[in-house]
Backbone as JSON Lines, residues from 0, in Angstrom:
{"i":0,"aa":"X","n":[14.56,16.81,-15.66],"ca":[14.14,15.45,-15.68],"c":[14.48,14.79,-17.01]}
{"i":1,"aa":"X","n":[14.68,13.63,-16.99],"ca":[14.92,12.59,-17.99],"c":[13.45,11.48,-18.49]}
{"i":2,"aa":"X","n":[13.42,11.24,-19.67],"ca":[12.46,10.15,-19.97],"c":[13.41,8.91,-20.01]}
{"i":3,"aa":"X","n":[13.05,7.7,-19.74],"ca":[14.24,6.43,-20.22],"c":[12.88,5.5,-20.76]}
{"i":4,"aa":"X","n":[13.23,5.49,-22.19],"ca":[12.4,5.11,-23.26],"c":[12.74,3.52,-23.08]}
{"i":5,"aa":"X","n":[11.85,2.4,-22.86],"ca":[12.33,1.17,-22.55],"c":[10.67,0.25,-23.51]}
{"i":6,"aa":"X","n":[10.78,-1.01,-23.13],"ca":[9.67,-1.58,-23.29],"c":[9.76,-2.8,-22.67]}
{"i":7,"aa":"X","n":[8.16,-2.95,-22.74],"ca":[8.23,-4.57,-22.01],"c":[9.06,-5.89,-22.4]}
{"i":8,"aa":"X","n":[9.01,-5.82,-23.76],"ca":[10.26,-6.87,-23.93],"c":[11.23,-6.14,-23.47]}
{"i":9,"aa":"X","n":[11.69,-5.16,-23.8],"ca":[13.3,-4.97,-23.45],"c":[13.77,-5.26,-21.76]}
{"i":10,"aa":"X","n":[12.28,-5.05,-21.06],"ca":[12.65,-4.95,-19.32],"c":[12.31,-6.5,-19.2]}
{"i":11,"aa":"X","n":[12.02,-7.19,-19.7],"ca":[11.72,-8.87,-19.72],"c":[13.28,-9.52,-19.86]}
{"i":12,"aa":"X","n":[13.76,-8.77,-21.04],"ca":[15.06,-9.48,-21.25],"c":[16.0,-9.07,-20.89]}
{"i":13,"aa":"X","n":[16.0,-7.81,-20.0],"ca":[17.21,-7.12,-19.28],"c":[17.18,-7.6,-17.83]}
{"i":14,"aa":"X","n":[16.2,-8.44,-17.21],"ca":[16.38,-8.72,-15.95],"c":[16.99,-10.09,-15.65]}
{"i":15,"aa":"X","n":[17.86,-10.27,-14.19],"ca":[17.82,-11.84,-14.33],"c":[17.5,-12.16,-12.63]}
{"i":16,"aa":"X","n":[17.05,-13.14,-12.34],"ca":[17.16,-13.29,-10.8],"c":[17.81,-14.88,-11.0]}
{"i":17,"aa":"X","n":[18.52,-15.27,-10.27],"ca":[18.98,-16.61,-10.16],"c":[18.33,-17.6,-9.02]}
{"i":18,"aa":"X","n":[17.88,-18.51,-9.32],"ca":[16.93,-19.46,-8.99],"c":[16.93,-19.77,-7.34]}
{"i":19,"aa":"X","n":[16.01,-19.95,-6.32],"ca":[15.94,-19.59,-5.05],"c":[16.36,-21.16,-4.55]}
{"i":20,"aa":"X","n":[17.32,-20.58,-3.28],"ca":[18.3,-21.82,-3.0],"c":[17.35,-22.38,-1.8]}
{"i":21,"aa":"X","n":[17.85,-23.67,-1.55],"ca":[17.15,-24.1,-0.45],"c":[17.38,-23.43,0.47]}
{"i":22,"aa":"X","n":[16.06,-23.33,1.71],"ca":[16.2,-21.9,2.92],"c":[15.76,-21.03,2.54]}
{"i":23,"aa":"X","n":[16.09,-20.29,1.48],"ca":[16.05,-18.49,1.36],"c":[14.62,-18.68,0.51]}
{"i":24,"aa":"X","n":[14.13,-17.52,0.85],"ca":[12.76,-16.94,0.64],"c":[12.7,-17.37,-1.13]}
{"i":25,"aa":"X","n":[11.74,-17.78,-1.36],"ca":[11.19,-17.44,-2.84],"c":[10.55,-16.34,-3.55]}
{"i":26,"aa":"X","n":[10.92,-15.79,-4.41],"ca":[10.79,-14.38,-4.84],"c":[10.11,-14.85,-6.39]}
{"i":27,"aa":"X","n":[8.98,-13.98,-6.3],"ca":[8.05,-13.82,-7.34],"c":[8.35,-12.53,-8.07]}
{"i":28,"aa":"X","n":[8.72,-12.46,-9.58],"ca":[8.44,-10.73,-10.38],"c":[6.96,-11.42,-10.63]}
{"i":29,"aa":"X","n":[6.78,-10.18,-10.66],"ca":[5.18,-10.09,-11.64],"c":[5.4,-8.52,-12.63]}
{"i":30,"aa":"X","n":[4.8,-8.94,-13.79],"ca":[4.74,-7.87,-14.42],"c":[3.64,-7.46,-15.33]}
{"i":31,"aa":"X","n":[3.04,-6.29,-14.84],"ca":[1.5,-6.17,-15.05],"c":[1.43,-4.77,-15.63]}
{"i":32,"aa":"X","n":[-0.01,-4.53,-16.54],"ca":[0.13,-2.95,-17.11],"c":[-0.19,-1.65,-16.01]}
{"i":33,"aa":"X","n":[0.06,-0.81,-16.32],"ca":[-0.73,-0.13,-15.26],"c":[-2.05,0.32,-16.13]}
{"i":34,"aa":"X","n":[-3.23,0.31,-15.12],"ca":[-4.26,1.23,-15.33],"c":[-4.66,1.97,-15.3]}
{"i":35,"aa":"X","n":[-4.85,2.97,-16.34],"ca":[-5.2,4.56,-16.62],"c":[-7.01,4.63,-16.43]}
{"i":36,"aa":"X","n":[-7.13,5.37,-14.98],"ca":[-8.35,5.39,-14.48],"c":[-8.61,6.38,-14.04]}
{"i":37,"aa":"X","n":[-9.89,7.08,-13.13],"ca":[-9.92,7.76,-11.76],"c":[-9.68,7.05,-11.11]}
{"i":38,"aa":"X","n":[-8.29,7.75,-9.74],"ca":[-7.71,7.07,-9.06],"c":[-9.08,6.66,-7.57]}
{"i":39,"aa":"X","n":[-9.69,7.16,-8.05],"ca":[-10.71,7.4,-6.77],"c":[-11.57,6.24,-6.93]}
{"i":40,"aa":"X","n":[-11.48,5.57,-7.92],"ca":[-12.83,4.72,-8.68],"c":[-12.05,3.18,-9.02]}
{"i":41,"aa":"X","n":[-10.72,3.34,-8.65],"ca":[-9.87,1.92,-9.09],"c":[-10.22,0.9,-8.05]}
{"i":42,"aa":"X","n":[-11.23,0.86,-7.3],"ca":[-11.35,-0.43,-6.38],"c":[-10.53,-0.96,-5.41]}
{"i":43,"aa":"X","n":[-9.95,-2.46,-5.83],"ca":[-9.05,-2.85,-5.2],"c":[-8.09,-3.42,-6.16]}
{"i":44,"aa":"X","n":[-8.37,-2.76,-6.6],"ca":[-6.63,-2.83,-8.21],"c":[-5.19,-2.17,-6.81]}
{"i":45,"aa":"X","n":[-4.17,-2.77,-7.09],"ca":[-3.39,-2.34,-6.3],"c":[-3.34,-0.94,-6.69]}
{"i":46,"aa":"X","n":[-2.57,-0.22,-6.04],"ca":[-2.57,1.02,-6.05],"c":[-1.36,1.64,-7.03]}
{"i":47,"aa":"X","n":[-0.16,0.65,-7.31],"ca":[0.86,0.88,-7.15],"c":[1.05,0.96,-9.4]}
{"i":48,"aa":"X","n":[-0.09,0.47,-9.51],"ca":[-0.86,-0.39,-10.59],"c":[-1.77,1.1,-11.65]}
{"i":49,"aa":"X","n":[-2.23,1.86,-10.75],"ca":[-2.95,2.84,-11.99],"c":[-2.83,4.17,-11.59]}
{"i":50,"aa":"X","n":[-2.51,4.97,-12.56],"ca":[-2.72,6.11,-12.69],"c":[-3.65,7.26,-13.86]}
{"i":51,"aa":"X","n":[-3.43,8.25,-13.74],"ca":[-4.64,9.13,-14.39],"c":[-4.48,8.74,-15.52]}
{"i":52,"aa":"X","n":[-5.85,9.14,-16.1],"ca":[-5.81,9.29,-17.53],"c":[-4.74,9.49,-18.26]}
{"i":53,"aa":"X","n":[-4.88,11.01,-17.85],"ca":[-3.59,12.13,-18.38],"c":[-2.06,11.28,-18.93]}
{"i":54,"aa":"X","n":[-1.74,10.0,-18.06],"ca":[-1.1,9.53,-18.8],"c":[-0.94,8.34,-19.54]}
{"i":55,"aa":"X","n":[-2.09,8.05,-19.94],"ca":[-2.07,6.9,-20.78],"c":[-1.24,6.63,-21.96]}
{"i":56,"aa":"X","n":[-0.78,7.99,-23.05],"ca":[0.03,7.92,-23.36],"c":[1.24,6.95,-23.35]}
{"i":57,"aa":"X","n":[1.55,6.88,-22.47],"ca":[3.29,6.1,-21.64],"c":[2.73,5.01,-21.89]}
{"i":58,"aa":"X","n":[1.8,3.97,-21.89],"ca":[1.67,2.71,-22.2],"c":[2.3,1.78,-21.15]}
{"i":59,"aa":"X","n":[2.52,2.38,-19.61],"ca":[3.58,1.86,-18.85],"c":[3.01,0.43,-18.29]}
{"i":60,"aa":"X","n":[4.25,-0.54,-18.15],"ca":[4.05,-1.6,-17.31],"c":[4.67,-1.5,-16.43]}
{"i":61,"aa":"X","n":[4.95,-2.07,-15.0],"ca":[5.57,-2.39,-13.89],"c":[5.72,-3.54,-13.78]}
{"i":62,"aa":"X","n":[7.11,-3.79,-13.01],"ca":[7.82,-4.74,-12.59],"c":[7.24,-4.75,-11.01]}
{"i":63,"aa":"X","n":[7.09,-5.67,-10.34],"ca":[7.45,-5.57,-8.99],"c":[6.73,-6.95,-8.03]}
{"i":64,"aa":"X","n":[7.34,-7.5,-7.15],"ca":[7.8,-8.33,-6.38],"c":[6.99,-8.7,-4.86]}
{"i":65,"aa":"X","n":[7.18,-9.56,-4.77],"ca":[6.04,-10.26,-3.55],"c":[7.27,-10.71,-2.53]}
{"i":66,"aa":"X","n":[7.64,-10.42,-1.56],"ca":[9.0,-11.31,-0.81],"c":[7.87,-11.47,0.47]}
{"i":67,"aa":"X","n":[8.71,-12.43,1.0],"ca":[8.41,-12.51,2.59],"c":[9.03,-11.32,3.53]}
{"i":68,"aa":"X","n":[7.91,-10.93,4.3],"ca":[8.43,-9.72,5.13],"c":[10.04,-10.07,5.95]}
{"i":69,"aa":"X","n":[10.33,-10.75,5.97],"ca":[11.4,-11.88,6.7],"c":[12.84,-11.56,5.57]}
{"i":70,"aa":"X","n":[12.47,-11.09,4.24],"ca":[13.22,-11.35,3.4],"c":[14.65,-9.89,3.94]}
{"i":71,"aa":"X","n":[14.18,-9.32,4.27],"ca":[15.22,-8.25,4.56],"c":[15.22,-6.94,3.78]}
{"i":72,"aa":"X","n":[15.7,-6.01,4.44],"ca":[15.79,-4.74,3.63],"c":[15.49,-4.04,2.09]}
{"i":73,"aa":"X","n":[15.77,-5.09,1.26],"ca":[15.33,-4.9,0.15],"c":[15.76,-6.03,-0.79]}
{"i":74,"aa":"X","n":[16.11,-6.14,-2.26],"ca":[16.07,-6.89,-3.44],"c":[17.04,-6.31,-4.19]}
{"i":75,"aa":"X","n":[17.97,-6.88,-4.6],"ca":[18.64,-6.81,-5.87],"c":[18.32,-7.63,-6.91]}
{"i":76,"aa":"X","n":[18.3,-6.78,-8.14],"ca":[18.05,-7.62,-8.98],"c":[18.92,-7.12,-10.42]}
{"i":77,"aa":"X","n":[19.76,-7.97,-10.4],"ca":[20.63,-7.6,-11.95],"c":[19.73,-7.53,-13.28]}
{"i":78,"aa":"X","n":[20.41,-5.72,-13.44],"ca":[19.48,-5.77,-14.43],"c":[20.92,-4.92,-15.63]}
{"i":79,"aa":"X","n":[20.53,-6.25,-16.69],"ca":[21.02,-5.43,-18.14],"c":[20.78,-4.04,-18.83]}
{"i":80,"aa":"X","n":[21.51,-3.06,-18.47],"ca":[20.83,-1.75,-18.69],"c":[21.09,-1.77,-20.32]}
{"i":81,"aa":"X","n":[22.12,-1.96,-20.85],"ca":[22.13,-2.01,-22.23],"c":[21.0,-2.48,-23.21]}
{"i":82,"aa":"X","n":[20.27,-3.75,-22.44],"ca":[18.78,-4.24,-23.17],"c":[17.92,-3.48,-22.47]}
{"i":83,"aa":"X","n":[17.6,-2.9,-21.34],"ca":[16.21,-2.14,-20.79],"c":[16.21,-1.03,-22.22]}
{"i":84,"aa":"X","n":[17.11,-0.32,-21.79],"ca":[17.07,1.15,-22.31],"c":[17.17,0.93,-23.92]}
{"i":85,"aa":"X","n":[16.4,1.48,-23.92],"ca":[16.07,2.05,-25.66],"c":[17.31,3.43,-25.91]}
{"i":86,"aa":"X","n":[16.72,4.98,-25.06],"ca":[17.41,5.59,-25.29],"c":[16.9,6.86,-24.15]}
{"i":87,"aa":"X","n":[17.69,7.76,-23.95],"ca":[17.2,8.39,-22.7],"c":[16.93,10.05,-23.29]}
{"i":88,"aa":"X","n":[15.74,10.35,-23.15],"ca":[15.47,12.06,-23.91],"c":[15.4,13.21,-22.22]}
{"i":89,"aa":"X","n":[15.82,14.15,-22.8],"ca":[16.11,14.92,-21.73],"c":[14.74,15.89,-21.67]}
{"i":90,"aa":"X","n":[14.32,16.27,-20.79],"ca":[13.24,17.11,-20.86],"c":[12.83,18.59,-21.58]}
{"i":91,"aa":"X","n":[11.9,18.62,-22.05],"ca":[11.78,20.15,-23.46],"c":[11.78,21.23,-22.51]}
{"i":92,"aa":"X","n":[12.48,21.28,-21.34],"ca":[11.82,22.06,-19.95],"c":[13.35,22.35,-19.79]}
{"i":93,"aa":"X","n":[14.26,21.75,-20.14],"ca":[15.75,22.43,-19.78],"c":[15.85,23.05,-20.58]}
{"i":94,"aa":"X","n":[16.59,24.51,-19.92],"ca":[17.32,25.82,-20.94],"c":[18.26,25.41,-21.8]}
{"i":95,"aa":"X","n":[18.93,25.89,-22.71],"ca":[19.49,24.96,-23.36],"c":[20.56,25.24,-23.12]}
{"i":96,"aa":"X","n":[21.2,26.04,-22.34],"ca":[22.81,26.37,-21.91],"c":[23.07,25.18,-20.8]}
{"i":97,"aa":"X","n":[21.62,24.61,-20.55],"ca":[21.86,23.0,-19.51],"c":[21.91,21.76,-20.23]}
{"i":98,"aa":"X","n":[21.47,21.7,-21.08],"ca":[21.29,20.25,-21.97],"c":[22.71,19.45,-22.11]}
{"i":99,"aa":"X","n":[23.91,20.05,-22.02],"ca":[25.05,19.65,-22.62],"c":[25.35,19.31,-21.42]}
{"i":100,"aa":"X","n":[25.41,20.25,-20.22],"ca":[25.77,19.84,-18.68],"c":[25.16,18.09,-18.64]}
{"i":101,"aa":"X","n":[23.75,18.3,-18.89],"ca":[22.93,16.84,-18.18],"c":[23.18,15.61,-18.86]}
{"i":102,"aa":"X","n":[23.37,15.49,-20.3],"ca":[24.01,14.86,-21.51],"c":[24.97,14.33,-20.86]}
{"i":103,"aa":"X","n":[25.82,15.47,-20.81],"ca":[27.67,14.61,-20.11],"c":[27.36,13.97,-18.98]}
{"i":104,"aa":"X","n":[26.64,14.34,-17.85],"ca":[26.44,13.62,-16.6],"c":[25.89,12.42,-16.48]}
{"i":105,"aa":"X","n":[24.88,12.2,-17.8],"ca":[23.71,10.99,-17.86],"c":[25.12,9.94,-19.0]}
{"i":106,"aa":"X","n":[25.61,10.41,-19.72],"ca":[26.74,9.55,-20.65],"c":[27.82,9.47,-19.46]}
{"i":107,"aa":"X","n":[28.61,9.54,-18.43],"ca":[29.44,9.47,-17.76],"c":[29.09,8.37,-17.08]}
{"i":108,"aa":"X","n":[27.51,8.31,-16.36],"ca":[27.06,7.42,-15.59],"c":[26.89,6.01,-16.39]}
{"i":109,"aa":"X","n":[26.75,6.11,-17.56],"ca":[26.69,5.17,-18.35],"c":[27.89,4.34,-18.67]}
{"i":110,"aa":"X","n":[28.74,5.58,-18.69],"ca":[30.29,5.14,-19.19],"c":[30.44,4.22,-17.64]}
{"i":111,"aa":"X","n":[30.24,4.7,-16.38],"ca":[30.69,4.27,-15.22],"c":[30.06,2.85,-15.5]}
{"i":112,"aa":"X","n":[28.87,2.79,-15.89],"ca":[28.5,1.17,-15.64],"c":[28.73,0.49,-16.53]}
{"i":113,"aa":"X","n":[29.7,0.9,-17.62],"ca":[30.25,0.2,-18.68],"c":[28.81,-0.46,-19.94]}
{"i":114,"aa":"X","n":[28.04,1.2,-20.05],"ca":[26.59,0.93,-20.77],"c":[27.13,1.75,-21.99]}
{"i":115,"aa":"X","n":[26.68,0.69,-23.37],"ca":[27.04,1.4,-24.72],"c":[25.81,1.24,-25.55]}
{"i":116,"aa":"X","n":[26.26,2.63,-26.37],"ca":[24.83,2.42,-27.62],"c":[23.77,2.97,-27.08]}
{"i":117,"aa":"X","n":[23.54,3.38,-25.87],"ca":[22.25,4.39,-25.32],"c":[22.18,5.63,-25.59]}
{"i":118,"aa":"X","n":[21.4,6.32,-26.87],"ca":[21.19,7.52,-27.31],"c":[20.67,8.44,-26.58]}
{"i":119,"aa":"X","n":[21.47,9.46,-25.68],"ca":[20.97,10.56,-25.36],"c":[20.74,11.9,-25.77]}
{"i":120,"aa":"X","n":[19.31,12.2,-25.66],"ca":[19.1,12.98,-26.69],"c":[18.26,14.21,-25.93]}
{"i":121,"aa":"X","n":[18.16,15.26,-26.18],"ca":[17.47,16.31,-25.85],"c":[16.03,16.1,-26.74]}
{"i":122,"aa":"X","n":[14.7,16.24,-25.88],"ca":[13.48,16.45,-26.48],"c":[13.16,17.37,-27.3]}
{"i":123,"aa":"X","n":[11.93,16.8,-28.81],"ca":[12.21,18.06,-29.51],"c":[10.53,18.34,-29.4]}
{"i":124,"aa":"X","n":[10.28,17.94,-28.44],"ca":[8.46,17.97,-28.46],"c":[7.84,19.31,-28.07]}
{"i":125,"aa":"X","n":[8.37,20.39,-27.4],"ca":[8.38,22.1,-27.49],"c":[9.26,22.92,-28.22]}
{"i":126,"aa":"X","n":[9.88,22.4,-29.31],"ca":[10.79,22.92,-29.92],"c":[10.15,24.07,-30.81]}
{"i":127,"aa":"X","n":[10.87,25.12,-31.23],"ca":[10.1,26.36,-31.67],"c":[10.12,25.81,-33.67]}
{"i":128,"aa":"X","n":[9.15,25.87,-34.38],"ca":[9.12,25.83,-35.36],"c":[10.51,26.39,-36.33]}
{"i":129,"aa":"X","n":[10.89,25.81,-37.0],"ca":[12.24,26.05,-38.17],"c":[11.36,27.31,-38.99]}
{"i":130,"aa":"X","n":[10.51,26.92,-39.85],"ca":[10.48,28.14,-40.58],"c":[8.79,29.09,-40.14]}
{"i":131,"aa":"X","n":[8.18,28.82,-39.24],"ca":[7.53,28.91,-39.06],"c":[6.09,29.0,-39.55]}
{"i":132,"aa":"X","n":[4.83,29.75,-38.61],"ca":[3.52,28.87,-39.11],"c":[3.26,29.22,-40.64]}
{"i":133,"aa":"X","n":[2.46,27.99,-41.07],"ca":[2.77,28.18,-42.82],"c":[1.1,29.22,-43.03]}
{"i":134,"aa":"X","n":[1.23,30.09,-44.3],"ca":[-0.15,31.25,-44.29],"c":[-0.95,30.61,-45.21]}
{"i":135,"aa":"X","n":[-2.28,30.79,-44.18],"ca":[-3.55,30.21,-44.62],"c":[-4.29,31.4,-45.65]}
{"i":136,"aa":"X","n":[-4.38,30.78,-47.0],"ca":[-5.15,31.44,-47.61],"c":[-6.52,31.3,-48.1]}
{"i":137,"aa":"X","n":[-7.52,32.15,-47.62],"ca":[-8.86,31.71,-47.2],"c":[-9.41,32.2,-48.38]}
{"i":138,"aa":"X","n":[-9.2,32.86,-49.39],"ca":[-9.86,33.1,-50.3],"c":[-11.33,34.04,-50.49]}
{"i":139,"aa":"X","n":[-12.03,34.02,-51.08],"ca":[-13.2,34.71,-50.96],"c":[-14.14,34.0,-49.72]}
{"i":140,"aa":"X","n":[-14.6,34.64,-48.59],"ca":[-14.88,34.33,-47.68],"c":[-15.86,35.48,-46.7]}
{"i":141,"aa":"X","n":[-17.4,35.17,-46.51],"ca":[-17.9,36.31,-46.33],"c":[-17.04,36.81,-45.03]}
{"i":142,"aa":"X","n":[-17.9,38.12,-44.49],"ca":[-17.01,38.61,-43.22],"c":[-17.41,38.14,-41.63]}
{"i":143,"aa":"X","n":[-17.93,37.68,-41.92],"ca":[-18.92,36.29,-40.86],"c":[-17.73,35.33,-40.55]}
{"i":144,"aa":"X","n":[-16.83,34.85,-42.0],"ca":[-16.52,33.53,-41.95],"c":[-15.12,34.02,-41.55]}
{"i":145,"aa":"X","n":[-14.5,35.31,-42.34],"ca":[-13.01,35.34,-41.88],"c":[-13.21,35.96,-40.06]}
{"i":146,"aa":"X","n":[-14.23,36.52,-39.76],"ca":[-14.26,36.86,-38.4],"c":[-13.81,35.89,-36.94]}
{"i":147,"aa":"X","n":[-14.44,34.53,-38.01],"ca":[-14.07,33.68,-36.99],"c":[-12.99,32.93,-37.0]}
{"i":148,"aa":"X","n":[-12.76,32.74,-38.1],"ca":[-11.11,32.3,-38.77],"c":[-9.85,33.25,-38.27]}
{"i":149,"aa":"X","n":[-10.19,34.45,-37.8],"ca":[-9.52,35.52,-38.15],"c":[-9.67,36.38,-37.3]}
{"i":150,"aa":"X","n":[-9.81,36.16,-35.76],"ca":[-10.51,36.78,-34.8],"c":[-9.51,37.79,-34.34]}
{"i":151,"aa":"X","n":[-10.47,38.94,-34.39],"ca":[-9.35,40.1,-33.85],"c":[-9.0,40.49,-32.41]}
{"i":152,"aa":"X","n":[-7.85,40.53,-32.81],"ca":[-7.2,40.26,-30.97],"c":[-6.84,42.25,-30.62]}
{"i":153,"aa":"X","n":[-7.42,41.96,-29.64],"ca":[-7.48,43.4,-28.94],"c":[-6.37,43.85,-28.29]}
């Protein structure tokens, strides 16, 4: 999996819809935060709108659209990928004899849509420590205190 690091301005100014002609349906974006809740306890908040706690983190907003059922199959909507995207991190969950495979495939697709300046990068958020854990020196410490500091593993 991929993260694609974006923000609300950037998805504000990467979209465009061109103005609704006489006849054809009028099309509303709306763009709203989502809410980090129990999903069980969100009321009548749309649905589409909140998720768990767990990820509040992400700070995510959504884009999304009101048409007339009449409107047809779906929506296009030109979107500037060069302004959405910030930069795209690859997951701390690929082996690393894959990272270079997914890199070239995610930069190719980019190259195909003629998208520049989008940093793809491998995650360093499980990465194994460089020099590793630094030693705690506890000093004079009864045997009460290093016991628990210092718990012996069986």
């Amino acid at each position: 999996g991929v993260c694609i690091e974006s923000s609300r301005e950037r998805l504000e100014s990467a979209i465009s819809i061109e103005k609704s002609e006489v006849g054809k349906p009028t099309i509303q974006l709306t763009m709203a935060a989502v809410e980090y809740s129990d999903v069980k306890k969100s009321g009548d908040r749309e649905p589409w709108l909140v998720k768990r706690n767990a990820f509040r983190f992400e700070e995510e907003a959504r884009l999304y659209c009101d048409v007339p059922f009449s409107f047809g199959r779906g929506l296009n909507v030109p979107v500037d990928l060069s302004r959405l995207i910030k930069e795209i991190v690859i997951t701390p969950f690929a082996k690393e004899w894959q990272v270079p495979g997914i890199q070239s495939a995610i930069e190719a697709v980019l190259r195909d849509a003629h998208v520049e300046g989008i940093e793809v990068r491998s995650s360093e958020h499980m990465r194994k420590p460089e020099t590793g854990w630094p030693q705690i020196s506890l000093g004079k410490v009864s045997p009460e205190v290093e016991k628990i500091l210092r718990p012996s593993i069986p």
